[in-house]
Structure formats: C-alpha cells, structure tokens
mmCIF file of C-alpha atoms and ligand atoms in Angstrom:
data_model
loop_
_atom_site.group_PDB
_atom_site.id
_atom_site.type_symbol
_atom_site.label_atom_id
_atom_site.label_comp_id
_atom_site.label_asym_id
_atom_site.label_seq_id
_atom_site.Cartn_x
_atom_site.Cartn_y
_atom_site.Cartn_z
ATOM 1 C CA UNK A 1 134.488 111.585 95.857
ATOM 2 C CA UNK A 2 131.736 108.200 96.328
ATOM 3 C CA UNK A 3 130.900 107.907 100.260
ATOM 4 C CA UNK A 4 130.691 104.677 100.125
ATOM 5 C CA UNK A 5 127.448 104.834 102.219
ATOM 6 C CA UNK A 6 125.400 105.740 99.490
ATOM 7 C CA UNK A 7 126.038 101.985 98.043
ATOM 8 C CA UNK A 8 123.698 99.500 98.639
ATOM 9 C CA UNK A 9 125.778 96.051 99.212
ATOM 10 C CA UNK A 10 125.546 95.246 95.078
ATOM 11 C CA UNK A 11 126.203 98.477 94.113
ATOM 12 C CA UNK A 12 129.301 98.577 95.762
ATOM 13 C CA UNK A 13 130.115 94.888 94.487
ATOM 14 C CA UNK A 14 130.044 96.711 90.866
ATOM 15 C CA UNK A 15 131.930 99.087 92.111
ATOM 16 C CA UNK A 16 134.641 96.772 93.451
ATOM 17 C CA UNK A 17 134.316 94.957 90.131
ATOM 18 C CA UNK A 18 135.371 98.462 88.348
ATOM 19 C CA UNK A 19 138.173 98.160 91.035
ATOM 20 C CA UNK A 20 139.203 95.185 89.678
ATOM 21 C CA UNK A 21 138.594 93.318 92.979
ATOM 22 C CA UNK A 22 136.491 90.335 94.042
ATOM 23 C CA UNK A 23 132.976 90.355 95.245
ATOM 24 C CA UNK A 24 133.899 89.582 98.990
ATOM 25 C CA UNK A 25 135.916 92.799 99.533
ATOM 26 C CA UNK A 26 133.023 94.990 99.202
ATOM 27 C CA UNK A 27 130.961 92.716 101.278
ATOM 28 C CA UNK A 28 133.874 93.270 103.806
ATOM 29 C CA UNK A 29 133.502 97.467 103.010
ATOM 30 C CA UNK A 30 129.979 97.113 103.942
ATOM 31 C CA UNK A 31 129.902 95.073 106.927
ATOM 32 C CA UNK A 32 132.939 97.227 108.021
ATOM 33 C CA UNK A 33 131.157 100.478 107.787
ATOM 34 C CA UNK A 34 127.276 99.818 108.718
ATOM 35 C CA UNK A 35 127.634 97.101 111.482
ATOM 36 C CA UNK A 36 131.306 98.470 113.395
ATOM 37 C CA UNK A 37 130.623 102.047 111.873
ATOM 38 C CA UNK A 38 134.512 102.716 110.997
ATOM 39 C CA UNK A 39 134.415 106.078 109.086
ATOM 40 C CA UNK A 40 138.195 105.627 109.318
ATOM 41 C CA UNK A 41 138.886 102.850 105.788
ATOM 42 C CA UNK A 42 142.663 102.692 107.349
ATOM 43 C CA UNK A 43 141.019 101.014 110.498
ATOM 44 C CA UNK A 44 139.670 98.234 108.652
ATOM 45 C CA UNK A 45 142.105 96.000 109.582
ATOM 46 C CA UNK A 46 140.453 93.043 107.859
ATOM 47 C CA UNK A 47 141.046 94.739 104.385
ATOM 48 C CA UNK A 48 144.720 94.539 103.100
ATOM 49 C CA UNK A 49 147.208 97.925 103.904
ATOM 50 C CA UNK A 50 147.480 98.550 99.674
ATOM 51 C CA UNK A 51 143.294 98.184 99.408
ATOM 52 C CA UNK A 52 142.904 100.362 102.107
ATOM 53 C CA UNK A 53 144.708 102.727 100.373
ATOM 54 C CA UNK A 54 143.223 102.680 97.273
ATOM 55 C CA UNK A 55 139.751 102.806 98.561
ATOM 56 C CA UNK A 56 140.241 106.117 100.846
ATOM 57 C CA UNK A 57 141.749 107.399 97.679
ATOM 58 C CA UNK A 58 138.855 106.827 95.639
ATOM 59 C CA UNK A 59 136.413 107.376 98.262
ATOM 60 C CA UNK A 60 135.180 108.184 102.486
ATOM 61 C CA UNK A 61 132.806 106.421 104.243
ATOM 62 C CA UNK A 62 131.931 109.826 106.570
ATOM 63 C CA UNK A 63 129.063 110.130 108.864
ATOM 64 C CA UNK A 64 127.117 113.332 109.273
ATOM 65 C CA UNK A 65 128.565 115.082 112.552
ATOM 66 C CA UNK A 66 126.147 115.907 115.309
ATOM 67 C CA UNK A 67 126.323 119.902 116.022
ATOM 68 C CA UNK A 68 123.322 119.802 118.630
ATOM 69 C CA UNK A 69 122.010 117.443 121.160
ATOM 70 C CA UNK A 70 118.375 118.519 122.613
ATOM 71 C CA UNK A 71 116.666 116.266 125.394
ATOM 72 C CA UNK A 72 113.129 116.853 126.290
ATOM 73 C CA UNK A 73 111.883 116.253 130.257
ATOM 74 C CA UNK A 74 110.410 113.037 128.649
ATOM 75 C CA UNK A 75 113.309 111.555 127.368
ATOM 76 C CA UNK A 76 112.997 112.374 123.827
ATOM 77 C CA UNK A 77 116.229 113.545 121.904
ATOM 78 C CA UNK A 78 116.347 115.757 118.712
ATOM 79 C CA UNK A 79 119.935 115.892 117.047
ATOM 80 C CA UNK A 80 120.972 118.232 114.386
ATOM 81 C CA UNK A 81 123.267 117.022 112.268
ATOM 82 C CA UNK A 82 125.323 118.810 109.583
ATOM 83 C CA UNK A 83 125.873 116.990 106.593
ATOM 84 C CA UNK A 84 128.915 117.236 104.372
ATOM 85 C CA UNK A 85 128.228 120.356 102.581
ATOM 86 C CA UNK A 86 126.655 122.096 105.695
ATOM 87 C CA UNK A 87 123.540 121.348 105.499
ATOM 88 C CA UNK A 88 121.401 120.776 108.830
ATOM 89 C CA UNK A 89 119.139 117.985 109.201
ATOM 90 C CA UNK A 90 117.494 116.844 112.211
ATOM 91 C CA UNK A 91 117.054 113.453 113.841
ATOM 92 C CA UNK A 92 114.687 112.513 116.800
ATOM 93 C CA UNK A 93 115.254 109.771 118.852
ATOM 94 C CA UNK A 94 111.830 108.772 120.699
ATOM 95 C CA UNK A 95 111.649 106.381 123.606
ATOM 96 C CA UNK A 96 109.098 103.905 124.681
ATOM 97 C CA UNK A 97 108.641 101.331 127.081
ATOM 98 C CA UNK A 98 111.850 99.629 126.461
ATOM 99 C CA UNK A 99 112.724 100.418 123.424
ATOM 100 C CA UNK A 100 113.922 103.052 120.980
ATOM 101 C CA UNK A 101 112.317 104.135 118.049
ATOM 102 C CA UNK A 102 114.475 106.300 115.621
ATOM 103 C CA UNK A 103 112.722 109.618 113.037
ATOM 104 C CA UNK A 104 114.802 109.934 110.375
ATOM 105 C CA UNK A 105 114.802 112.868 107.674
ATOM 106 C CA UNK A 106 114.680 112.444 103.955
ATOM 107 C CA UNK A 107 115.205 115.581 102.370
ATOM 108 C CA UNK A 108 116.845 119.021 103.457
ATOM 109 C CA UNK A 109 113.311 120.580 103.838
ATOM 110 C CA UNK A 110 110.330 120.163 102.415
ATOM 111 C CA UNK A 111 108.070 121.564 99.327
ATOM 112 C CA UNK A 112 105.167 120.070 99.993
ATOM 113 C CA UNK A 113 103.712 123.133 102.068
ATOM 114 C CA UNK A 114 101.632 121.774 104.848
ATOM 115 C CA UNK A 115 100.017 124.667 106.736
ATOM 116 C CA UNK A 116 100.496 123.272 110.032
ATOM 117 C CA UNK A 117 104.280 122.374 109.537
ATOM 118 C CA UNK A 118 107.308 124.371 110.326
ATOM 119 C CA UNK A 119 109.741 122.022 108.233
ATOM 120 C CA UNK A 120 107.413 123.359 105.337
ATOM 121 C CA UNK A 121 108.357 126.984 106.106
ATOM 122 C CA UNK A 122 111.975 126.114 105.413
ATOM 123 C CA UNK A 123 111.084 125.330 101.872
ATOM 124 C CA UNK A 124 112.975 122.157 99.951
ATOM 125 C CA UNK A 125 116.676 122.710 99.668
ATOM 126 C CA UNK A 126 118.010 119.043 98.808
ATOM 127 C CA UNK A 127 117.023 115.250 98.434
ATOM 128 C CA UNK A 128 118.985 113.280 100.997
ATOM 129 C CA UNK A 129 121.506 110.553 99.804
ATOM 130 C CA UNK A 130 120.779 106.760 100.316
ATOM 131 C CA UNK A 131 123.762 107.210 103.045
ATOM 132 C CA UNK A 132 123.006 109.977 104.700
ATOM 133 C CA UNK A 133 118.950 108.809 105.007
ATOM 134 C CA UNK A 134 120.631 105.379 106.359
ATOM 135 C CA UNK A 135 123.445 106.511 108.529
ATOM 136 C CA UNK A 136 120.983 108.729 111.153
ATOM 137 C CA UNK A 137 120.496 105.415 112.511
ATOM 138 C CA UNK A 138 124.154 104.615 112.928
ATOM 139 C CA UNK A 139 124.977 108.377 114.195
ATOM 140 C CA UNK A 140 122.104 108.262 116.815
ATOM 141 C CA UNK A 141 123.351 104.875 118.068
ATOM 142 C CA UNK A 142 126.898 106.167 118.589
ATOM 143 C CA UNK A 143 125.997 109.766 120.011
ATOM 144 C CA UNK A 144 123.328 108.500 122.423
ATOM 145 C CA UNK A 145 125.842 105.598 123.390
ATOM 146 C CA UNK A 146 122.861 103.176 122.608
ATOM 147 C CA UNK A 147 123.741 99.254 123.144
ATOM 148 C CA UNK A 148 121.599 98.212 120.598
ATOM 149 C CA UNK A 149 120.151 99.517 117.565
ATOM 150 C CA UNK A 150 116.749 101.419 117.947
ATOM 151 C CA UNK A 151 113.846 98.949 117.393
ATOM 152 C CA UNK A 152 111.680 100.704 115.177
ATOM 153 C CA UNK A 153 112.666 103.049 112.200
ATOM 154 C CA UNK A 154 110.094 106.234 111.174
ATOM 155 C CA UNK A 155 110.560 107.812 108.040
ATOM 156 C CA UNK A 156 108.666 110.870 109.488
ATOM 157 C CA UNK A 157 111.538 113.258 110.029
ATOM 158 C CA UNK A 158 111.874 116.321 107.811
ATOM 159 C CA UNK A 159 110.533 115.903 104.101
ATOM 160 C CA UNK A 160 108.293 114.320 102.152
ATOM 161 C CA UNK A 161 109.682 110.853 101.955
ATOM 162 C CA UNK A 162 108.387 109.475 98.813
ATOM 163 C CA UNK A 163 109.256 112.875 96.912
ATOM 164 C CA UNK A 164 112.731 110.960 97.202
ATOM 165 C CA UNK A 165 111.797 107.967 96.579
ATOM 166 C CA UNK A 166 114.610 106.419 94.326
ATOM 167 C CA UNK A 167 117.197 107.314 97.238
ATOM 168 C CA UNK A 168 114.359 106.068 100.083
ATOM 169 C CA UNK A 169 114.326 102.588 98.470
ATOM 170 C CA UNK A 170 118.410 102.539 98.522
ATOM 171 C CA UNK A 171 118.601 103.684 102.027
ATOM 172 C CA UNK A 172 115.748 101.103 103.075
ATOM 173 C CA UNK A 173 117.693 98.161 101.177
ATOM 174 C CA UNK A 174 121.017 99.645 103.489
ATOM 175 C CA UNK A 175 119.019 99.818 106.576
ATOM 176 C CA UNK A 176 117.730 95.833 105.790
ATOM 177 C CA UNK A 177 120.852 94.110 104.570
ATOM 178 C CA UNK A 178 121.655 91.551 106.907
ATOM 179 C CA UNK A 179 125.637 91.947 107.110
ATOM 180 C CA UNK A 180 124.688 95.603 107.940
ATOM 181 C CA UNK A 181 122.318 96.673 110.452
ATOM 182 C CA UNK A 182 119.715 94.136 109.404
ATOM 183 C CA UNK A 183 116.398 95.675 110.005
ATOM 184 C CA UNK A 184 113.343 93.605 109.255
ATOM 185 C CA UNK A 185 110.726 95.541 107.166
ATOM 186 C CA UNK A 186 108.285 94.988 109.762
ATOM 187 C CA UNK A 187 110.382 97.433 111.669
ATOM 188 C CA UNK A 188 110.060 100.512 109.263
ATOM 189 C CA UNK A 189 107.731 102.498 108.757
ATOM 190 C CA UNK A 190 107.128 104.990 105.547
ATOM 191 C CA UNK A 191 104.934 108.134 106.147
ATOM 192 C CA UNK A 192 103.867 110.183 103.358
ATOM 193 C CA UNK A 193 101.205 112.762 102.609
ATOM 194 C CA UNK A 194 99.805 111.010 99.812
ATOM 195 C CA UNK A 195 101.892 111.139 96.546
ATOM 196 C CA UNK A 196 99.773 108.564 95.009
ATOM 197 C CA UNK A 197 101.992 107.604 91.851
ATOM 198 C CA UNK A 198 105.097 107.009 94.119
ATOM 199 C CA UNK A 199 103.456 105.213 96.855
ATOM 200 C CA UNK A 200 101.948 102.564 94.009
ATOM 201 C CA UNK A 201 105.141 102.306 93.129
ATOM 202 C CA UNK A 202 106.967 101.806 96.227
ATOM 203 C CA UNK A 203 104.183 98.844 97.684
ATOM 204 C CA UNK A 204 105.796 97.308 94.402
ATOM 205 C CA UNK A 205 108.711 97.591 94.952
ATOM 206 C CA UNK A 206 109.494 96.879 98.940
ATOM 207 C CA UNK A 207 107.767 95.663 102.353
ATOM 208 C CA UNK A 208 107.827 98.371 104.875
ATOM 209 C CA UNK A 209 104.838 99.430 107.235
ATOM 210 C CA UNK A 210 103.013 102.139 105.601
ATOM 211 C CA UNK A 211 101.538 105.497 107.280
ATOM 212 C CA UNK A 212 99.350 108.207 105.774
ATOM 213 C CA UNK A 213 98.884 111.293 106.531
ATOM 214 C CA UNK A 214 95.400 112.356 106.346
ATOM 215 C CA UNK A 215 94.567 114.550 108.108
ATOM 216 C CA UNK A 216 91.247 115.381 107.316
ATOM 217 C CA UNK A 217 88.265 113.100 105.581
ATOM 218 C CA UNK A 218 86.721 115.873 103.104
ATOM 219 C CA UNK A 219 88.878 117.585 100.491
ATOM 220 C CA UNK A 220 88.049 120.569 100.835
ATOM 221 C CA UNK A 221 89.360 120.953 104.634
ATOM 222 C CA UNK A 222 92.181 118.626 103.395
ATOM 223 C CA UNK A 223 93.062 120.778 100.397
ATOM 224 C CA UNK A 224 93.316 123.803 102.977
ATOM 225 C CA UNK A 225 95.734 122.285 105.300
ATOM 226 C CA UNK A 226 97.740 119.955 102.642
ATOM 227 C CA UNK A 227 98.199 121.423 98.734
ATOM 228 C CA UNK A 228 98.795 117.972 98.028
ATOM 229 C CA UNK A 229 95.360 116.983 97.983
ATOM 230 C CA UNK A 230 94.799 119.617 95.252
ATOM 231 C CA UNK A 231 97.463 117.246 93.278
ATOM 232 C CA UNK A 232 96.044 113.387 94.472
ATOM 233 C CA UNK A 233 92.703 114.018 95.970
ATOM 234 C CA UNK A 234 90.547 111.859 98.546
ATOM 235 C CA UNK A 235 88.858 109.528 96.122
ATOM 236 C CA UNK A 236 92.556 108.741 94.200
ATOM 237 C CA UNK A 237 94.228 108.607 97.166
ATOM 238 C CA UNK A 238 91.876 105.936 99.046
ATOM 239 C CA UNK A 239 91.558 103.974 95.752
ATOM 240 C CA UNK A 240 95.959 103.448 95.258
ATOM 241 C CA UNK A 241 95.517 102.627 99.309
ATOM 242 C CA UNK A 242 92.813 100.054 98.594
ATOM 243 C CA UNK A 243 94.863 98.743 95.686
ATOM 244 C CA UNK A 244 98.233 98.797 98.018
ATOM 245 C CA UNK A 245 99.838 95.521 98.543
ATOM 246 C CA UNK A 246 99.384 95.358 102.042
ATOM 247 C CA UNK A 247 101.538 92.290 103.677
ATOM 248 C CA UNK A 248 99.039 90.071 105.777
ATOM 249 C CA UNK A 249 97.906 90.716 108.849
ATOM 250 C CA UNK A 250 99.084 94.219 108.797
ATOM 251 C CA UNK A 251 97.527 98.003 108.577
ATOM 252 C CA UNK A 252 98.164 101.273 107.098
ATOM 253 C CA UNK A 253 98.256 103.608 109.809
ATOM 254 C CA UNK A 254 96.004 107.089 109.246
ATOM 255 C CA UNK A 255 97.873 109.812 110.740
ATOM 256 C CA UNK A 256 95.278 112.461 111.736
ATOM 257 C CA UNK A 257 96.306 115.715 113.772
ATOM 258 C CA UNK A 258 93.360 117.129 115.565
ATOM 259 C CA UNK A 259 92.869 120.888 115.480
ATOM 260 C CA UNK A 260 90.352 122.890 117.158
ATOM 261 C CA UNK A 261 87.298 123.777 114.720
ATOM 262 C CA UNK A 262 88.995 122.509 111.825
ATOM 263 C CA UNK A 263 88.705 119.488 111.590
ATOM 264 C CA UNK A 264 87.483 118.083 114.962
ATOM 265 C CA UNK A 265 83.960 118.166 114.666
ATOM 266 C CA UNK A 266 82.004 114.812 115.299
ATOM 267 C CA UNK A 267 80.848 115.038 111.265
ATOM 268 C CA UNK A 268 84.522 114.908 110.500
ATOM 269 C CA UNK A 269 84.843 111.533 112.465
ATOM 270 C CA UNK A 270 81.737 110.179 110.580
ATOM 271 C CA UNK A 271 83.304 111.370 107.248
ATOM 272 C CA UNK A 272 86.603 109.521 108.378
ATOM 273 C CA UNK A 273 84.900 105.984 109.418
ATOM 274 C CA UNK A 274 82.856 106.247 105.702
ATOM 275 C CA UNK A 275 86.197 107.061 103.557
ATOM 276 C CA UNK A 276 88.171 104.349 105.551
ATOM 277 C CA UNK A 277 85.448 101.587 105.020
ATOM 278 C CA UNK A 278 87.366 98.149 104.089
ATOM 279 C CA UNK A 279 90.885 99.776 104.525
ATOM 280 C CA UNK A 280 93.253 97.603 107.525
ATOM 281 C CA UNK A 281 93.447 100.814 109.713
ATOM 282 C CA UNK A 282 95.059 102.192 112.240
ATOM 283 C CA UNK A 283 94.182 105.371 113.122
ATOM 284 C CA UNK A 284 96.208 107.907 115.375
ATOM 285 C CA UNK A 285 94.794 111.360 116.493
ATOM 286 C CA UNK A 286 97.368 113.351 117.245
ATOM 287 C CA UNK A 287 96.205 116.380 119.249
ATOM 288 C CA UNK A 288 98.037 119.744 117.300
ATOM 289 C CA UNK A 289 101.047 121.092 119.425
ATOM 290 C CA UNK A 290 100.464 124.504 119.363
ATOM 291 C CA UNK A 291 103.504 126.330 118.241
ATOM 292 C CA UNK A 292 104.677 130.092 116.997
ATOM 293 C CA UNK A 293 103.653 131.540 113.794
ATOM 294 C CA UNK A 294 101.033 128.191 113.010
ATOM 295 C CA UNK A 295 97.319 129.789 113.165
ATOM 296 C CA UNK A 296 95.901 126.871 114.655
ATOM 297 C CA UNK A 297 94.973 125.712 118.052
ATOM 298 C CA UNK A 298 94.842 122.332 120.438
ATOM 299 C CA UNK A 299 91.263 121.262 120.372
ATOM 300 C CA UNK A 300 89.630 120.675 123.890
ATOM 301 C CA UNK A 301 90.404 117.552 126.060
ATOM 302 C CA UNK A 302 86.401 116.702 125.632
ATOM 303 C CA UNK A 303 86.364 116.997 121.851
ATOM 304 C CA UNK A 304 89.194 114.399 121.513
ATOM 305 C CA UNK A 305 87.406 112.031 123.811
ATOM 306 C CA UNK A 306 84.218 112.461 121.976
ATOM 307 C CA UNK A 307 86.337 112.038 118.261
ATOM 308 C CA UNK A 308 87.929 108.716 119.432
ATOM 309 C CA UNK A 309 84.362 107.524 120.917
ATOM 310 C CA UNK A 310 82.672 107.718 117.618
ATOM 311 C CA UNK A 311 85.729 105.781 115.951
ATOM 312 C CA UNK A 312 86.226 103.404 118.647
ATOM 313 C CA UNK A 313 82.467 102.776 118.544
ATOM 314 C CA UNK A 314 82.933 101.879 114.958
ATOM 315 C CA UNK A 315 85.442 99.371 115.021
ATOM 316 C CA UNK A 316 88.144 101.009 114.217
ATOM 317 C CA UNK A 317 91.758 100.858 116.264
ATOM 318 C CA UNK A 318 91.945 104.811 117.038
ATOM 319 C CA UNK A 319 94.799 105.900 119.769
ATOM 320 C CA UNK A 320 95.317 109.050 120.941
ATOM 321 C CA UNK A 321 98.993 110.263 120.993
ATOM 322 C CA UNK A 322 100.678 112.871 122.735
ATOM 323 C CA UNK A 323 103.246 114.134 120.315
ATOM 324 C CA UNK A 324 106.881 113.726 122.578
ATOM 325 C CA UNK A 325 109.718 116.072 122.467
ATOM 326 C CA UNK A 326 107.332 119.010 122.692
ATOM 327 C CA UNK A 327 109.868 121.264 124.524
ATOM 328 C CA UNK A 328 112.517 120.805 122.161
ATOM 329 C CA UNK A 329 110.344 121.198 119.119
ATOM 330 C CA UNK A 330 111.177 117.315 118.145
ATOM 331 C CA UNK A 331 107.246 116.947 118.108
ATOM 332 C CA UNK A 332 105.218 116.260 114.634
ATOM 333 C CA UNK A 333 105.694 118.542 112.341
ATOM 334 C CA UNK A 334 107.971 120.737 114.250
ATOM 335 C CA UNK A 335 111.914 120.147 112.647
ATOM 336 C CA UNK A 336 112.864 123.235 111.394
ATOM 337 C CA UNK A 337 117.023 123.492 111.984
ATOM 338 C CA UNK A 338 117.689 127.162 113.320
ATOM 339 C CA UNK A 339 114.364 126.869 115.640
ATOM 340 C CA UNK A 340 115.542 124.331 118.635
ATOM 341 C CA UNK A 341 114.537 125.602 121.546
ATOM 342 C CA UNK A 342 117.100 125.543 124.153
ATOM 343 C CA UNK A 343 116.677 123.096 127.238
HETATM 344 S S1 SF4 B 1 104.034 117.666 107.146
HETATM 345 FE FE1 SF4 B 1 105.553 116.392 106.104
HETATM 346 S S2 SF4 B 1 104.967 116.509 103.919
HETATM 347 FE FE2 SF4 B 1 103.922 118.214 104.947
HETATM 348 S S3 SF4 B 1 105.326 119.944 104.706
HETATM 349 FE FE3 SF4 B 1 105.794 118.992 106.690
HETATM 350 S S4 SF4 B 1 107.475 117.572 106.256
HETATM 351 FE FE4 SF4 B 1 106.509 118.113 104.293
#
C-alpha cells in the first residue's frame, strides 16, 4: 500500500491524475498530512466523505511511532522510532540558544564502516523512504510538543546520507515545499563522508548547506579511520569540493573529530590548513566521546587548544564543539538502536 508520504507534492499530483482526480486534491493530501500531520485520511475534513474513502483504500499516510524517549542533563533528546516493518531508527533533537535543531537518519544502518562509529557496527539493513527521512521532523515536533518546527535540519543521523541519495533529494523537496513544512535550503544541512560521484551530483541537483566529514588531512590516517577514502581519496575528494556549486556567501563545513595521537598532532593541523587552501570553510573539531568497544581516546584539553590555535592563526573559522546528548549516546557517531543508555 503507497504512504502517501513518500510523494513529493507532483508525484502525488500524478498519482491523483491515475485517480482520475484534479490537481488541487493532492495539493489538499499534502498540505493535510505535512503541515496539520493527520495520519488519520478520514479526518481530512476538507476532502469529500467518497475521496476519503478511496484514498485510505488505496493508501496511509502513517508516521513512524516513537518506542523510546531519552533526555540528556543538557537538554538533548534521542527518540527511537520504529518504522512500519519494525525497524528502529533514531532521531536526536539538539537544542541551542533558542532554537531547535533536528538529526535525522537516512538509512537503517550504515555500510560505510567508520572505525570510530557505533551506527557502523550495526551494519546497513535498509535505505530510508523519502517519507520516513521527512516525517522525523513532523514526529519530533508532535512527541516533544514543540510550537514550532525545529529551525535547522541535520542530515547527520544514522547512515550515510548520499548512499541514498535518490530518496534524500525526495525527502529534501518534502521537507522544502511551501504548502508543507516549508524549510528554506539554507536551513538544511547534508553531511556525508565523501562519496564524491553522488555529492557532484547532488550540488546539481539542489541547494542545501553542505558538511564533510574529514576527519583527517593525510590519507593514509584517513584511510584507517574511514574505508571510504580507500574508494574517493583526498586529492578527488578536495577537487569535486572545489568544483561544488557552492551558493554565495556560504561554506562547506569540515567535520573533524579529534582523537588522541591519531590525528591531533600540530602536523595534522598544518596538513589540514594546506589541503583546505581556497575552499569557503568552516571547520569544527569535535573532541572524540569516548565510548565502549571504540579503541580510541579524548585527546587532552591542551592539544585541542593548541589544534584550533594553529587554524585560527591561519584564517580559518575553526570551533570547538562539545558533542551533546553524551549520556544518552545521541552524541556523533553514537546511534546504534539496542544501545540507549538509560537516564
Ligand atoms: S560515521 Fe556516518 S558514514 Fe561513517 S559509518 Fe557512521 S553513520 Fe556511516
């Protein structure tokens, strides 16, 4: 049976066509279920009784239920939510200032086998849908009672984003619609590890805020902590970022997690300032969360200081960022359903 979720706005005004029914009702469908999030089509009061029946008939508009709530002592909240075949994904809601900022998952797992990543450990079990990548937003809002929608959207959650990429675009064109939850590009923000061919394509494709994660400036440490590299190595991966259709005035962010003796060396730093030369970066250091069963440690308050210095002192925009939800495991690299630790 279609969720109807999975439709971008013209997709389901083909599918209405098929229907036999005009354009407007599935604008109606859409607006119905992404901005007043009725899972129930007999609720839709502003759809006739027969077309209401005819479209639960043919199809559901269901949301992923919510199985597990964790909040961390800072606020952050991880939900697990089982999907319609009982799968578990997870969800992290992050706050800031005055804001919200929302991680959603793409995939059931992951295959891209990062060494420092427990969603890697669960190996890849499924691509998400284009509805059930979209509607973590609208599940988070309703569970966490938000009033309004969280500001910023990270695709940063379990998976490898652009290994789904065809179903990433769809959600993303869901996500911006503006009878539906109407996010502006600006707002999102794509992470990936580097799949060179997919994140060409995507730049062509759509305008959304664009992280990396890098993770290390030499490809032989890279290659060590990310098999990816072995695939799109430094030099390919820096020239598609160089060639990326960046919108003006904006950056691609470098996500770079510190850990001790690995990569934390004040060489490494000079390696990262020469292979971002001419890139609009952002750089985050994010000091590694140390966690059970990952052989690697937090590096030294000193030798993060000293990392950032030497960026800093180059020019480039280089924060350092406490990973949140630490004691719920909602931190970077730490969603793995079936390892939430209890609060
Ligand atoms: S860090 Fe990201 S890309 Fe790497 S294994 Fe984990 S989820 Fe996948």
């Amino acid at each position: 049976m279609t969720n109807y979720r999975d439709l971008t706005r013209s997709e389901l005004e083909s599918l209405a066509e098929g229907f036999d029914l005009p354009p407007y009702r599935a604008r109606q469908l859409f607006h119905a279920i992404w901005k007043r999030d009725f899972e129930d089509i007999f609720r839709i009061t502003s759809l006739p009784k027969d077309l209401r029946e005819i479209l639960s008939s043919r199809g559901t508009a269901h949301l992923p239920d919510v199985v597990r709530e964790l909040k961390s002592s800072d606020g952050t909240i991880k939900l697990v939510l089982a999907l319609a075949d009982g799968l578990h994904i997870e969800t992290v809601l992050i706050p800031e200032r005055d804001h919200m900022t929302i991680c959603v998952s793409t995939q059931v797992g992951c295959a891209m086998g990062c060494a420092f990543c427990h969603t890697a450990r669960m190996g890849f079990k499924r691509n998400l849908s284009p509805g059930e990548i979209a509607s973590q937003t609208l599940v988070a809002m309703k569970y966490a009672r938000l009033e309004e929608k969280p500001r910023n959207i990270v695709f940063m959650g379990m998976g490898e984003p652009l290994a789904n990429l065809e179903n990433l675009i769809a959600a993303i064109k869901i996500l911006t619609d503006r009878i539906g939850l109407d996010y502006s590009p600006r707002r999102i923000t794509v992470s990936t590890c580097g799949l060179v061919p997919e994140l060409l394509r995507m730049g062509a494709e759509i305008e959304v805020g664009l992280a990396v994660s890098l993770h290390a400036a030499d490809n032989d440490t890279r290659g060590r902590l990310m098999p990816v590299n072995r695939r799109y190595p430094l030099q390919e991966l820096i020239g598609a970022l160089r060639a990326y259709p960046l919108a003006p005035r904006r950056r691609i962010t470098f996500e770079y997690l510190l850990l001790a003796e690995v990569n934390d060396r004040p060489e490494d730093a000079r390696r990262l300032i020469r292979l971002l030369r001419g890139i609009p970066s952002k750089i985050n250091l994010i000091p590694f969360n140390p966690s059970d069963g990952i052989p690697y440690e937090e590096p030294q308050a000193e030798r993060i200081l000293a990392f950032q210095k030497i960026l800093t002192e180059a020019h480039y925009t280089a924060i350092i960022r406490k990973s949140k939800g630490r004691d719920i495991a909602a931190a970077c690299g730490q969603l793995f359903q079936g390892r939430q630790t209890a609060v």
